[in-house]
XYZ file of N, CA and C in Angstrom:
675
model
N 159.245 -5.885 -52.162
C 158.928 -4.490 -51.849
C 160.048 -3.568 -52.345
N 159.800 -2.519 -52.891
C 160.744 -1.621 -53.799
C 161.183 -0.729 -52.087
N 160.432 -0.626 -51.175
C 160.530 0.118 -49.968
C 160.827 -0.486 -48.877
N 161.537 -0.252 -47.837
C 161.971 -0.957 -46.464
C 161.585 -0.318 -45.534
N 161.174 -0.403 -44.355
C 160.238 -0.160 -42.918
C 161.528 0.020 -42.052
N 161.759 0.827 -41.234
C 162.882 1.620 -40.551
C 162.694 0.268 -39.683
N 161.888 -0.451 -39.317
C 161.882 -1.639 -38.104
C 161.970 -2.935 -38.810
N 162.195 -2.873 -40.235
C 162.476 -4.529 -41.140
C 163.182 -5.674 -39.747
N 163.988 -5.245 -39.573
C 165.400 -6.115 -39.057
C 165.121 -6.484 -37.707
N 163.684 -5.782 -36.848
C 163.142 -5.831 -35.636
C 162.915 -7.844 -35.635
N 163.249 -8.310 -34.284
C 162.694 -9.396 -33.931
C 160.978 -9.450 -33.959
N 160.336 -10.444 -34.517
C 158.907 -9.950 -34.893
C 157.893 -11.949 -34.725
N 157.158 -12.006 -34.427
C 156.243 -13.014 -34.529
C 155.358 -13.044 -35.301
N 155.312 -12.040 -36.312
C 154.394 -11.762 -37.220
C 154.342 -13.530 -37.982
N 155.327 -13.574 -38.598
C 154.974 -14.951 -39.386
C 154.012 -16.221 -38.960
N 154.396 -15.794 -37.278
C 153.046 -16.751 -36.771
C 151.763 -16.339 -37.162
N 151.320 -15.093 -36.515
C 150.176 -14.483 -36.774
C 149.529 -14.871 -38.240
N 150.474 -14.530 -39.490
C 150.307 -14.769 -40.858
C 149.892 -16.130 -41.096
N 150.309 -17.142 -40.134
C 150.343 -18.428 -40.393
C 148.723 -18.642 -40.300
N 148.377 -18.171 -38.976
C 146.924 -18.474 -38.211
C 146.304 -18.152 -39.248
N 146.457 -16.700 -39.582
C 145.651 -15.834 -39.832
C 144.996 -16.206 -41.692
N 145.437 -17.057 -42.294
C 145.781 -18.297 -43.516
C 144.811 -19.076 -43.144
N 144.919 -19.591 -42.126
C 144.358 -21.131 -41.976
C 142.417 -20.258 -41.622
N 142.383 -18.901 -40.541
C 140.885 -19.043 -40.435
C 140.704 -18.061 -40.984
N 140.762 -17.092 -41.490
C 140.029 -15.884 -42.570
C 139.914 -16.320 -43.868
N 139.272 -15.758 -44.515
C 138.779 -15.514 -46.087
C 140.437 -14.380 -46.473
N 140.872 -15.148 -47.739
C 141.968 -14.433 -48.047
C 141.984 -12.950 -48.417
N 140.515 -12.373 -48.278
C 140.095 -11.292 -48.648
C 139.471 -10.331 -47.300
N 139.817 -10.839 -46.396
C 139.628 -10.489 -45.084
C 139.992 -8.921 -44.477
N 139.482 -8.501 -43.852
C 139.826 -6.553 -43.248
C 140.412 -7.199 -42.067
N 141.909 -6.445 -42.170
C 142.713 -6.930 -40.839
C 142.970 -5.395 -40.703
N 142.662 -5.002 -39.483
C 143.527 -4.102 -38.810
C 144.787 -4.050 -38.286
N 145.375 -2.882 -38.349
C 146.870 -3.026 -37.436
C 147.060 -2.084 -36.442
N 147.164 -1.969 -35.170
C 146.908 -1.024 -34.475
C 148.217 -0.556 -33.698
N 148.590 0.724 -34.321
C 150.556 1.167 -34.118
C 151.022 0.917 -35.658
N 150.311 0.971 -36.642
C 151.004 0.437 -38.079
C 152.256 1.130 -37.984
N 152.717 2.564 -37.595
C 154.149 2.962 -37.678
C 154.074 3.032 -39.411
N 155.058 2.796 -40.004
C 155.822 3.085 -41.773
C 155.425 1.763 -42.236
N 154.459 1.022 -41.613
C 153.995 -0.021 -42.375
C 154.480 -1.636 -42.575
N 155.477 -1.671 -41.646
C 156.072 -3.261 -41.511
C 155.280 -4.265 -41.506
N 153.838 -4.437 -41.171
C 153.037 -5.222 -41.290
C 152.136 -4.821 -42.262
N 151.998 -3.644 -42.222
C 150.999 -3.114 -43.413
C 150.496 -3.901 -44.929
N 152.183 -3.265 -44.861
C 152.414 -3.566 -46.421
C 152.495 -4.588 -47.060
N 152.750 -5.984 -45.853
C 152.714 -7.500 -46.664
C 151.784 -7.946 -46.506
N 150.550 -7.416 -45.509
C 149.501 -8.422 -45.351
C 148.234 -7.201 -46.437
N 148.561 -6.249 -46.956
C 147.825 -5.902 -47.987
C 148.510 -6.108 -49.641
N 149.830 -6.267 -49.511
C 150.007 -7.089 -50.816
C 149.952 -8.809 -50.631
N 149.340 -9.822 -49.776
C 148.999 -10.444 -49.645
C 147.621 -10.800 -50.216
N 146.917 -9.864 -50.341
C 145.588 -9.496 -50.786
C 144.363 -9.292 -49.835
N 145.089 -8.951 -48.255
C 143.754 -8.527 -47.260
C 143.253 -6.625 -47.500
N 142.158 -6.867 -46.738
C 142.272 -5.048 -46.637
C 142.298 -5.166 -45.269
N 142.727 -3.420 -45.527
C 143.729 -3.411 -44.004
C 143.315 -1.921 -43.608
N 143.695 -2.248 -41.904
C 142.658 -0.953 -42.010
C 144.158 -0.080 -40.813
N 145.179 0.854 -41.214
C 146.167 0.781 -40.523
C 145.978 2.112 -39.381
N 146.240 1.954 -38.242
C 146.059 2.885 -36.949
C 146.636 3.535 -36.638
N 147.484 4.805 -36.814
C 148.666 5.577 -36.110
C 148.335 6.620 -36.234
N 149.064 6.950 -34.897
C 148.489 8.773 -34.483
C 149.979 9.393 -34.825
N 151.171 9.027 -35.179
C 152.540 9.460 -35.119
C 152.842 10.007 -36.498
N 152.575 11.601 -36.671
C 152.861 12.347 -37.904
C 154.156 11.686 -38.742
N 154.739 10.942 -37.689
C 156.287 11.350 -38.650
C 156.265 9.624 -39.636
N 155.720 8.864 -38.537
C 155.637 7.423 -39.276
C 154.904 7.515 -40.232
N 153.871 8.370 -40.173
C 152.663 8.308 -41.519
C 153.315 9.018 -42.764
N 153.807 10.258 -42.806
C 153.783 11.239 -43.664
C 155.562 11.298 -44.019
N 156.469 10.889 -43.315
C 157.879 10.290 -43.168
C 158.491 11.846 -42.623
N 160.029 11.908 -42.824
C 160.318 13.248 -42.504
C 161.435 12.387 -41.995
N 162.480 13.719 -41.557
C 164.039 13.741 -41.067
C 164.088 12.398 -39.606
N 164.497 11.292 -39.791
C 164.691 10.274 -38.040
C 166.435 10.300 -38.254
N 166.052 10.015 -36.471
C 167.183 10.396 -35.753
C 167.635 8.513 -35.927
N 169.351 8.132 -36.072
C 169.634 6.820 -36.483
C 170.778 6.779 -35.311
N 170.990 5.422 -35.062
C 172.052 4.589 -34.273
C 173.597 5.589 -35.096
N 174.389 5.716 -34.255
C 175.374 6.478 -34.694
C 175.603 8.061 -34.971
N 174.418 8.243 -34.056
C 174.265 9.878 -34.382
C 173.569 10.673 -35.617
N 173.787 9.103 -36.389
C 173.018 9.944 -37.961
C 171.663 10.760 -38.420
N 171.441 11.219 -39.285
C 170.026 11.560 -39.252
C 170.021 11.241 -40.886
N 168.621 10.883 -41.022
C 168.358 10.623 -42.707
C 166.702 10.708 -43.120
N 166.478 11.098 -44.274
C 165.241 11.071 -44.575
C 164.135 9.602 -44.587
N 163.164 9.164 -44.127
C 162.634 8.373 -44.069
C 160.738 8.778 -44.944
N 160.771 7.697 -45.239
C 159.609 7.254 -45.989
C 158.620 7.317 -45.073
N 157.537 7.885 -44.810
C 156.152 7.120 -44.094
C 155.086 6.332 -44.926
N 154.492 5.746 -43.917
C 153.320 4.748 -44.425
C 153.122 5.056 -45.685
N 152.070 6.750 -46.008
C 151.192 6.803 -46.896
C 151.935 6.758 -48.513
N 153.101 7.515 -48.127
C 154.241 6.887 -49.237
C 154.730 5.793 -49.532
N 154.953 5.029 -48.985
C 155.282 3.791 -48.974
C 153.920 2.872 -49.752
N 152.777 2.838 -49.534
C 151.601 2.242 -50.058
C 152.143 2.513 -50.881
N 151.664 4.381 -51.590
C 151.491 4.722 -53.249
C 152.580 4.367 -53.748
N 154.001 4.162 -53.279
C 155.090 3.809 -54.323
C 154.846 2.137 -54.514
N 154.290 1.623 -53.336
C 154.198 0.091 -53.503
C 152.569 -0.246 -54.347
N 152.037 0.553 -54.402
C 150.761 0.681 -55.444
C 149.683 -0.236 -54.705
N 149.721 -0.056 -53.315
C 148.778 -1.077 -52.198
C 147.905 0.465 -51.831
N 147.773 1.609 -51.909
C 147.359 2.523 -51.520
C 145.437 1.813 -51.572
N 145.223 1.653 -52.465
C 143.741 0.903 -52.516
C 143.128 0.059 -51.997
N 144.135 -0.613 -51.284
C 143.657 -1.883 -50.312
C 143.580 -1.495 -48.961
N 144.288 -0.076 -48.456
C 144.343 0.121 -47.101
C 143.691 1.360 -46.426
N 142.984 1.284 -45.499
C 142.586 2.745 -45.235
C 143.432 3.148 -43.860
N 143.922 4.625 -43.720
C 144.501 4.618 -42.822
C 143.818 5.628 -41.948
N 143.715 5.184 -40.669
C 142.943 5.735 -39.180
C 144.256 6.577 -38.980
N 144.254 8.117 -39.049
C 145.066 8.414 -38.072
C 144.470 9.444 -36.802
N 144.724 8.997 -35.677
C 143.800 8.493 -34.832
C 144.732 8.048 -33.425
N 144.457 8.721 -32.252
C 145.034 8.104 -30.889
C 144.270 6.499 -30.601
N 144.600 5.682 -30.291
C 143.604 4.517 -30.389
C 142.623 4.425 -29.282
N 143.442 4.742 -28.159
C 142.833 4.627 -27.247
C 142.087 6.528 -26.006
N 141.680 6.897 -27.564
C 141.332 8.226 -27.543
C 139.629 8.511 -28.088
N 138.904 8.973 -26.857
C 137.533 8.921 -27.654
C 136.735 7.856 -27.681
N 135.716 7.594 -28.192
C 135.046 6.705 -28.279
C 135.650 5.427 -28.633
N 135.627 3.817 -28.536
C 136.472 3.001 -29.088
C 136.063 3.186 -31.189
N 136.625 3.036 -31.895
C 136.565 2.864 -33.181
C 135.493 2.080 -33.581
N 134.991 2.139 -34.381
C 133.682 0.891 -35.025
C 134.098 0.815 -35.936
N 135.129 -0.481 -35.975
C 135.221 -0.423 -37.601
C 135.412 -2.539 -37.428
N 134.453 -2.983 -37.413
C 134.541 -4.476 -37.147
C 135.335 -5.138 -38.391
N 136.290 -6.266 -37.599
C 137.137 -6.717 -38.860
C 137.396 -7.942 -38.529
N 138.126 -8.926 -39.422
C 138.060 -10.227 -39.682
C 139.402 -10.473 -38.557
N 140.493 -9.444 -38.110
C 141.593 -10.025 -37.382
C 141.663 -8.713 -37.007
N 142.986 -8.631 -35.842
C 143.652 -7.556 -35.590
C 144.578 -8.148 -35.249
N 146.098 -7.098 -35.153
C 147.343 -6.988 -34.937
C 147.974 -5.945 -34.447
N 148.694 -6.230 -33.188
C 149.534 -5.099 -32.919
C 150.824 -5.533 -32.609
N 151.758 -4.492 -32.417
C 153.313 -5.231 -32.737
C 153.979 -4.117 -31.370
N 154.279 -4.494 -30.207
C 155.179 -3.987 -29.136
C 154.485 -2.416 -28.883
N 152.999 -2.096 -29.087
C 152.681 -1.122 -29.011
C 152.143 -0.216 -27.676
N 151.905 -1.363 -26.721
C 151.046 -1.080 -25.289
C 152.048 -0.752 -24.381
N 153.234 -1.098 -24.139
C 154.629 -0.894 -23.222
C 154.820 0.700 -23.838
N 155.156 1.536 -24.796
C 155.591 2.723 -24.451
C 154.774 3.350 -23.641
N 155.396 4.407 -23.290
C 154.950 5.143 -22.385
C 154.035 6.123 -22.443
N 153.910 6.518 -23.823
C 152.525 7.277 -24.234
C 150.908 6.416 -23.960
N 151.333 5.380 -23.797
C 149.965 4.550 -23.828
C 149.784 4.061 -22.602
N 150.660 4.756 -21.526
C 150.496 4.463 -20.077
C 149.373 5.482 -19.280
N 149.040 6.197 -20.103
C 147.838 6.808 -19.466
C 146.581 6.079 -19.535
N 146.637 5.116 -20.278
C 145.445 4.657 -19.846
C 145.627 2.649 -19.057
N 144.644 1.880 -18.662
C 144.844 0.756 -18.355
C 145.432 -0.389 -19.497
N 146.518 -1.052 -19.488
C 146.732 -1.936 -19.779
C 144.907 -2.500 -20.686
N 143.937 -3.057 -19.830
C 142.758 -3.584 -20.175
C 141.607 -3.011 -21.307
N 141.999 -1.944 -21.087
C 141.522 -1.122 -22.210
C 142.171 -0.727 -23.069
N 143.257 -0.855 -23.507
C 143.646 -1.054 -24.627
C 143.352 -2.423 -25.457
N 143.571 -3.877 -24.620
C 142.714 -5.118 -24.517
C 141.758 -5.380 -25.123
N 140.697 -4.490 -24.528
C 139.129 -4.346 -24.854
C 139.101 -3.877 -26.066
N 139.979 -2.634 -26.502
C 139.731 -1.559 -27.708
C 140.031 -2.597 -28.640
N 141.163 -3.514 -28.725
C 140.989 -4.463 -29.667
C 139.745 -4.934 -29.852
N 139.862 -5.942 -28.784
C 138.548 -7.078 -28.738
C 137.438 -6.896 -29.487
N 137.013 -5.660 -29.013
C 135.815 -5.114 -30.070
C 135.750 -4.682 -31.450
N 136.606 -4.933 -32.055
C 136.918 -4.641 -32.902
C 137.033 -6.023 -34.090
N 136.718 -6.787 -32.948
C 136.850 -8.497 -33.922
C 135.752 -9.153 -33.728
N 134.871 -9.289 -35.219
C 133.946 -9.931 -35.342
C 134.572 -11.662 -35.193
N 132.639 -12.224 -34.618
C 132.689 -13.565 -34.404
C 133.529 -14.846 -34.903
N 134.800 -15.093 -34.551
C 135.252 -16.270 -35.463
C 136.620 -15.462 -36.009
N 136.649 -14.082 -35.403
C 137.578 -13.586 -35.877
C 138.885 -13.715 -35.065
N 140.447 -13.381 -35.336
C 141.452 -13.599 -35.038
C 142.105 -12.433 -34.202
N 142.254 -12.338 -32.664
C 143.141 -11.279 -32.337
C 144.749 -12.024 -32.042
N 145.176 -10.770 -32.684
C 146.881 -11.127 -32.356
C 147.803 -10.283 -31.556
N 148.592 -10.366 -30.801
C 149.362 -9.010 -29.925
C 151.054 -9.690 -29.899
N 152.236 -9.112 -30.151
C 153.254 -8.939 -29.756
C 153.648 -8.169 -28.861
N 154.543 -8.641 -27.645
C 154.657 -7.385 -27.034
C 155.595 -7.488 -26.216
N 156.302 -6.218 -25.206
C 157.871 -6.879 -24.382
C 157.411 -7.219 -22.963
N 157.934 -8.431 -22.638
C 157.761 -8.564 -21.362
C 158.774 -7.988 -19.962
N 158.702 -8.101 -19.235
C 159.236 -7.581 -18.150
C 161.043 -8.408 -18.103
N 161.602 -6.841 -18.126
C 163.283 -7.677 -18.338
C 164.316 -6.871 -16.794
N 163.777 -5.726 -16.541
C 164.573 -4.933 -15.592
C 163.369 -4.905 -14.501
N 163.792 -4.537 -13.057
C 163.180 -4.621 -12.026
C 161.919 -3.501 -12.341
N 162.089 -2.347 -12.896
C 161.245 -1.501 -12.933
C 159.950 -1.714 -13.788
N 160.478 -2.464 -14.736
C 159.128 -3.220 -15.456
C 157.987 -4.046 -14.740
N 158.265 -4.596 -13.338
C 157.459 -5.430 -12.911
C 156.423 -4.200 -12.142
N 157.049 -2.798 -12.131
C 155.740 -2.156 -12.053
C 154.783 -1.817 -12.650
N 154.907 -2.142 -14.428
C 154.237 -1.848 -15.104
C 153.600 -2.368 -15.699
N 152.432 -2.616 -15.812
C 151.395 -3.780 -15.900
C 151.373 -3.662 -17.962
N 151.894 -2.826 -17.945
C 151.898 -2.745 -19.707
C 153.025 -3.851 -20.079
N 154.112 -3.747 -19.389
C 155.266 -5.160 -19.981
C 154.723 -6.421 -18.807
N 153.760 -6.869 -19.910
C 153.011 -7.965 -19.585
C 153.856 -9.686 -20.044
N 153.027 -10.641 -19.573
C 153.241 -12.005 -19.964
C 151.776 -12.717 -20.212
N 152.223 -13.597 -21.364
C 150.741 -14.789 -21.879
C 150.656 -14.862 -20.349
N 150.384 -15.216 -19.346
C 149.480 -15.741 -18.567
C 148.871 -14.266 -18.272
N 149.514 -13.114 -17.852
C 148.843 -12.246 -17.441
C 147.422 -11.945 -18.063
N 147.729 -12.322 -19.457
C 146.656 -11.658 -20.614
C 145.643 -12.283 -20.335
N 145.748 -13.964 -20.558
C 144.987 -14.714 -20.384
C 143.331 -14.974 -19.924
N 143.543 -13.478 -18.413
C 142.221 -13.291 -17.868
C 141.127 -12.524 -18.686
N 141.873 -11.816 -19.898
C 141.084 -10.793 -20.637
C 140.346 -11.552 -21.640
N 140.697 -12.890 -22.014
C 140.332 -13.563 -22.784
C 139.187 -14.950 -22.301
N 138.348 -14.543 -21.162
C 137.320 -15.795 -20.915
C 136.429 -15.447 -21.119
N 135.680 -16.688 -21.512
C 133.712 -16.386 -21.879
C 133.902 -16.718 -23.599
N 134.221 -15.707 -24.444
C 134.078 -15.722 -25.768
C 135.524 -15.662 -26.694
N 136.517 -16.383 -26.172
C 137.665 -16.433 -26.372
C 138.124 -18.064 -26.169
N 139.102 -17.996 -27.482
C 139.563 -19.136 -27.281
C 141.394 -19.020 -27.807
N 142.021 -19.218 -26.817
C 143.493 -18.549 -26.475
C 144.361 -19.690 -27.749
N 144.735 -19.327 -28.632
C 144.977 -20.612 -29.789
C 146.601 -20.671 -29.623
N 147.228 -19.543 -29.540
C 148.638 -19.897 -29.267
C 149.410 -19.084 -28.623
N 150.393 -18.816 -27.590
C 151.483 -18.308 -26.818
C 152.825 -18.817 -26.705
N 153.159 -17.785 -26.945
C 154.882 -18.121 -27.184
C 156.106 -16.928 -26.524
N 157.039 -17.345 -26.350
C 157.746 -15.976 -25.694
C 159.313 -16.621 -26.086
N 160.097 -14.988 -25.758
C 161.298 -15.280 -25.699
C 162.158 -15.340 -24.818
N 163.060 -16.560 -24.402
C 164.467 -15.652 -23.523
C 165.205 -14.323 -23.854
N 165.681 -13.736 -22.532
C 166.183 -12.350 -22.767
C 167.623 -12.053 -24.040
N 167.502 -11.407 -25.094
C 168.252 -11.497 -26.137
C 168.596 -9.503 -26.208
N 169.766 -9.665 -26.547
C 170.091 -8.424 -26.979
C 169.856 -8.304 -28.650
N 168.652 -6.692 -28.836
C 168.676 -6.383 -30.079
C 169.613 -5.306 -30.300
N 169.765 -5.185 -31.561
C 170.794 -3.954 -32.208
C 169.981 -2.732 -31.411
N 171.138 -1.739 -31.789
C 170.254 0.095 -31.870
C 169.470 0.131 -32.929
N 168.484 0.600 -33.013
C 167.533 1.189 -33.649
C 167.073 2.225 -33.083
N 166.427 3.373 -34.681
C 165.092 4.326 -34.262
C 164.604 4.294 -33.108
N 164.692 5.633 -32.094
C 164.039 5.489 -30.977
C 165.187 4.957 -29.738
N 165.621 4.130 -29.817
C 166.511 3.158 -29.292
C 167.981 2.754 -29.893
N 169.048 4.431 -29.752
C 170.278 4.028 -30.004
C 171.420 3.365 -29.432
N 170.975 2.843 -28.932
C 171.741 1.655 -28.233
C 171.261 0.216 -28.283
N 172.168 -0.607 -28.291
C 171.649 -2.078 -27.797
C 171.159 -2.091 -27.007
N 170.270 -2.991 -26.699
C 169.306 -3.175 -25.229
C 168.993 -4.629 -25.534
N 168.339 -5.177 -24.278
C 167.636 -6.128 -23.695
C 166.089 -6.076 -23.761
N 166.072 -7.558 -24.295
C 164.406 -7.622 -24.222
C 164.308 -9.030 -24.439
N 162.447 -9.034 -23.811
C 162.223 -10.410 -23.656
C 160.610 -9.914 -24.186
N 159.775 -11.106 -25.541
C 158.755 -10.797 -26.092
C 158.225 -11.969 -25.723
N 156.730 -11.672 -26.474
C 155.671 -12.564 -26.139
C 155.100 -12.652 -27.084
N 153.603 -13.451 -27.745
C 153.050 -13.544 -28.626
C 152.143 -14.065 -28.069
N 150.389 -13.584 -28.071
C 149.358 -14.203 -27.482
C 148.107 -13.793 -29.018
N 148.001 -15.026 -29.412
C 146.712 -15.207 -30.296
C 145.486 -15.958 -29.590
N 144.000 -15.215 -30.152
C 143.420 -15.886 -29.533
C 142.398 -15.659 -30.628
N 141.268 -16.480 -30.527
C 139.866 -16.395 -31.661
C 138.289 -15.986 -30.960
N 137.979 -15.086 -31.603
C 136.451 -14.805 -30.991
C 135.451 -16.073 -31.329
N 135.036 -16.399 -30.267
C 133.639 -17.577 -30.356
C 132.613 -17.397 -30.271
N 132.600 -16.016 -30.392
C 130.674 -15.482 -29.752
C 130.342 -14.315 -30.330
N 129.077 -13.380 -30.449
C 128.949 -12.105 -30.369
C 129.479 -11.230 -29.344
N 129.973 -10.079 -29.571
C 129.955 -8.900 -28.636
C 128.318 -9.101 -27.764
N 128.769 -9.080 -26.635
C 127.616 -8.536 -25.296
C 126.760 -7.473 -25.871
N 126.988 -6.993 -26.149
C 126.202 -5.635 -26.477
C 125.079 -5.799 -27.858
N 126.027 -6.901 -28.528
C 124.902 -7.160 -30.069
C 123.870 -7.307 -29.583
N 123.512 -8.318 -28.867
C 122.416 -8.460 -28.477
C 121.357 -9.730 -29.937
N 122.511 -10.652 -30.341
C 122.469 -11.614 -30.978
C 122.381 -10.570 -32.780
N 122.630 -9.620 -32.675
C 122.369 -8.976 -34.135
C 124.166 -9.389 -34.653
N 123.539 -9.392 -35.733
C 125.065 -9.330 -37.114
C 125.725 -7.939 -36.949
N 126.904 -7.941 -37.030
C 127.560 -6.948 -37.400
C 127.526 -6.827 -38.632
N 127.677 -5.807 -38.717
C 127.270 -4.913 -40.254
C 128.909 -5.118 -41.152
């Protein structure tokens, strides 16, 4: 990549996801990413050769502009839609920009989805933990792959918040037409400062993949289009 993602250096489970996501899609597969941000996942799983369908409502990640850096600094940053056209992936990806969990859920059925530490901020605490869940779910045709990264509960105040979740918590969202393929987590590790987060901090992640086995309830045995 001629371009770097302000979150490159982020602790990430993506490579798992990539792994799965190899073994059951068509290499030509529509993966969504939901929180794409400047494209850290974007950009390798559409120069990989998927189409990708990327989700962010955050002007500054899409379109780039002045971020605030560890050390007081400030510097110009790249967004997404720049980042494609200089990486010449602009054709493979369409980008939703779009609250996700705003409005009707999205219809845009796809072979996988991915999201990366997106349900814990606090903008996405207005709505339930479960429906954000769901807004995936539906979104993945039969046989298809959902994937989620995300922080689990590290300070006392987190255990009020049903958004810094754990694989077992999830677990219940996934019976009937789900089949839970892998979970993984971390002990508590200090990451660097980063964007957003100028300081070191504490965190503890998770990784819950799982595969659709059935139609959506609602098909009513019809194909998705």
């Amino acid at each position: 990549m001629q371009t770097q993602s302000l979150w490159e250096h982020a602790l990430t489970f993506f490579p798992q996801f990539r792994a799965t996501l190899r073994e059951r899609v068509a290499p030509d597969a529509t993966v969504a990413v939901v929180g794409a941000s400047d494209g850290k996942f974007v950009l390798p799983l559409a120069a990989a050769g998927y189409r990708v369908i990327a989700i962010e409502r955050d002007a500054l990640a899409l379109h780039g502009g002045e971020v605030h850096l560890p050390g007081d600094n400030h510097a110009p940053a790249r967004g997404l839609i720049d980042r494609l056209k200089l990486e010449e992936l602009h054709g493979r990806v369409r980008v939703v920009e779009d609250d996700f969990l705003q409005g009707e859920p999205l219809n845009i059925p796809c072979d996988a989805i991915w999201t990366s530490c997106s349900w814990h901020y606090s903008a996405n605490h207005h709505r339930p933990l479960a429906e954000f869940v769901d807004r995936m779910q539906r979104l993945v045709r039969p046989g298809g792959l959902f994937g989620a990264e995300f922080m689990m509960p590290v300070e006392k105040r987190h255990d009020l918040v049903e958004h810094y979740t754990s694989p077992e918590r999830l677990r219940h969202h996934f019976i009937g037409d789900w089949d839970v393929l892998l979970t993984l987590r971390t002990n508590e590790f200090t990451e660097r400062a980063h964007i957003g987060r100028l300081q070191d901090h504490t965190h503890r992640m998770g990784l819950f993949l799982a595969a659709r086995t059935s139609p959506l309830p609602h098909s009513h045995g019809k194909k998705d289009s």
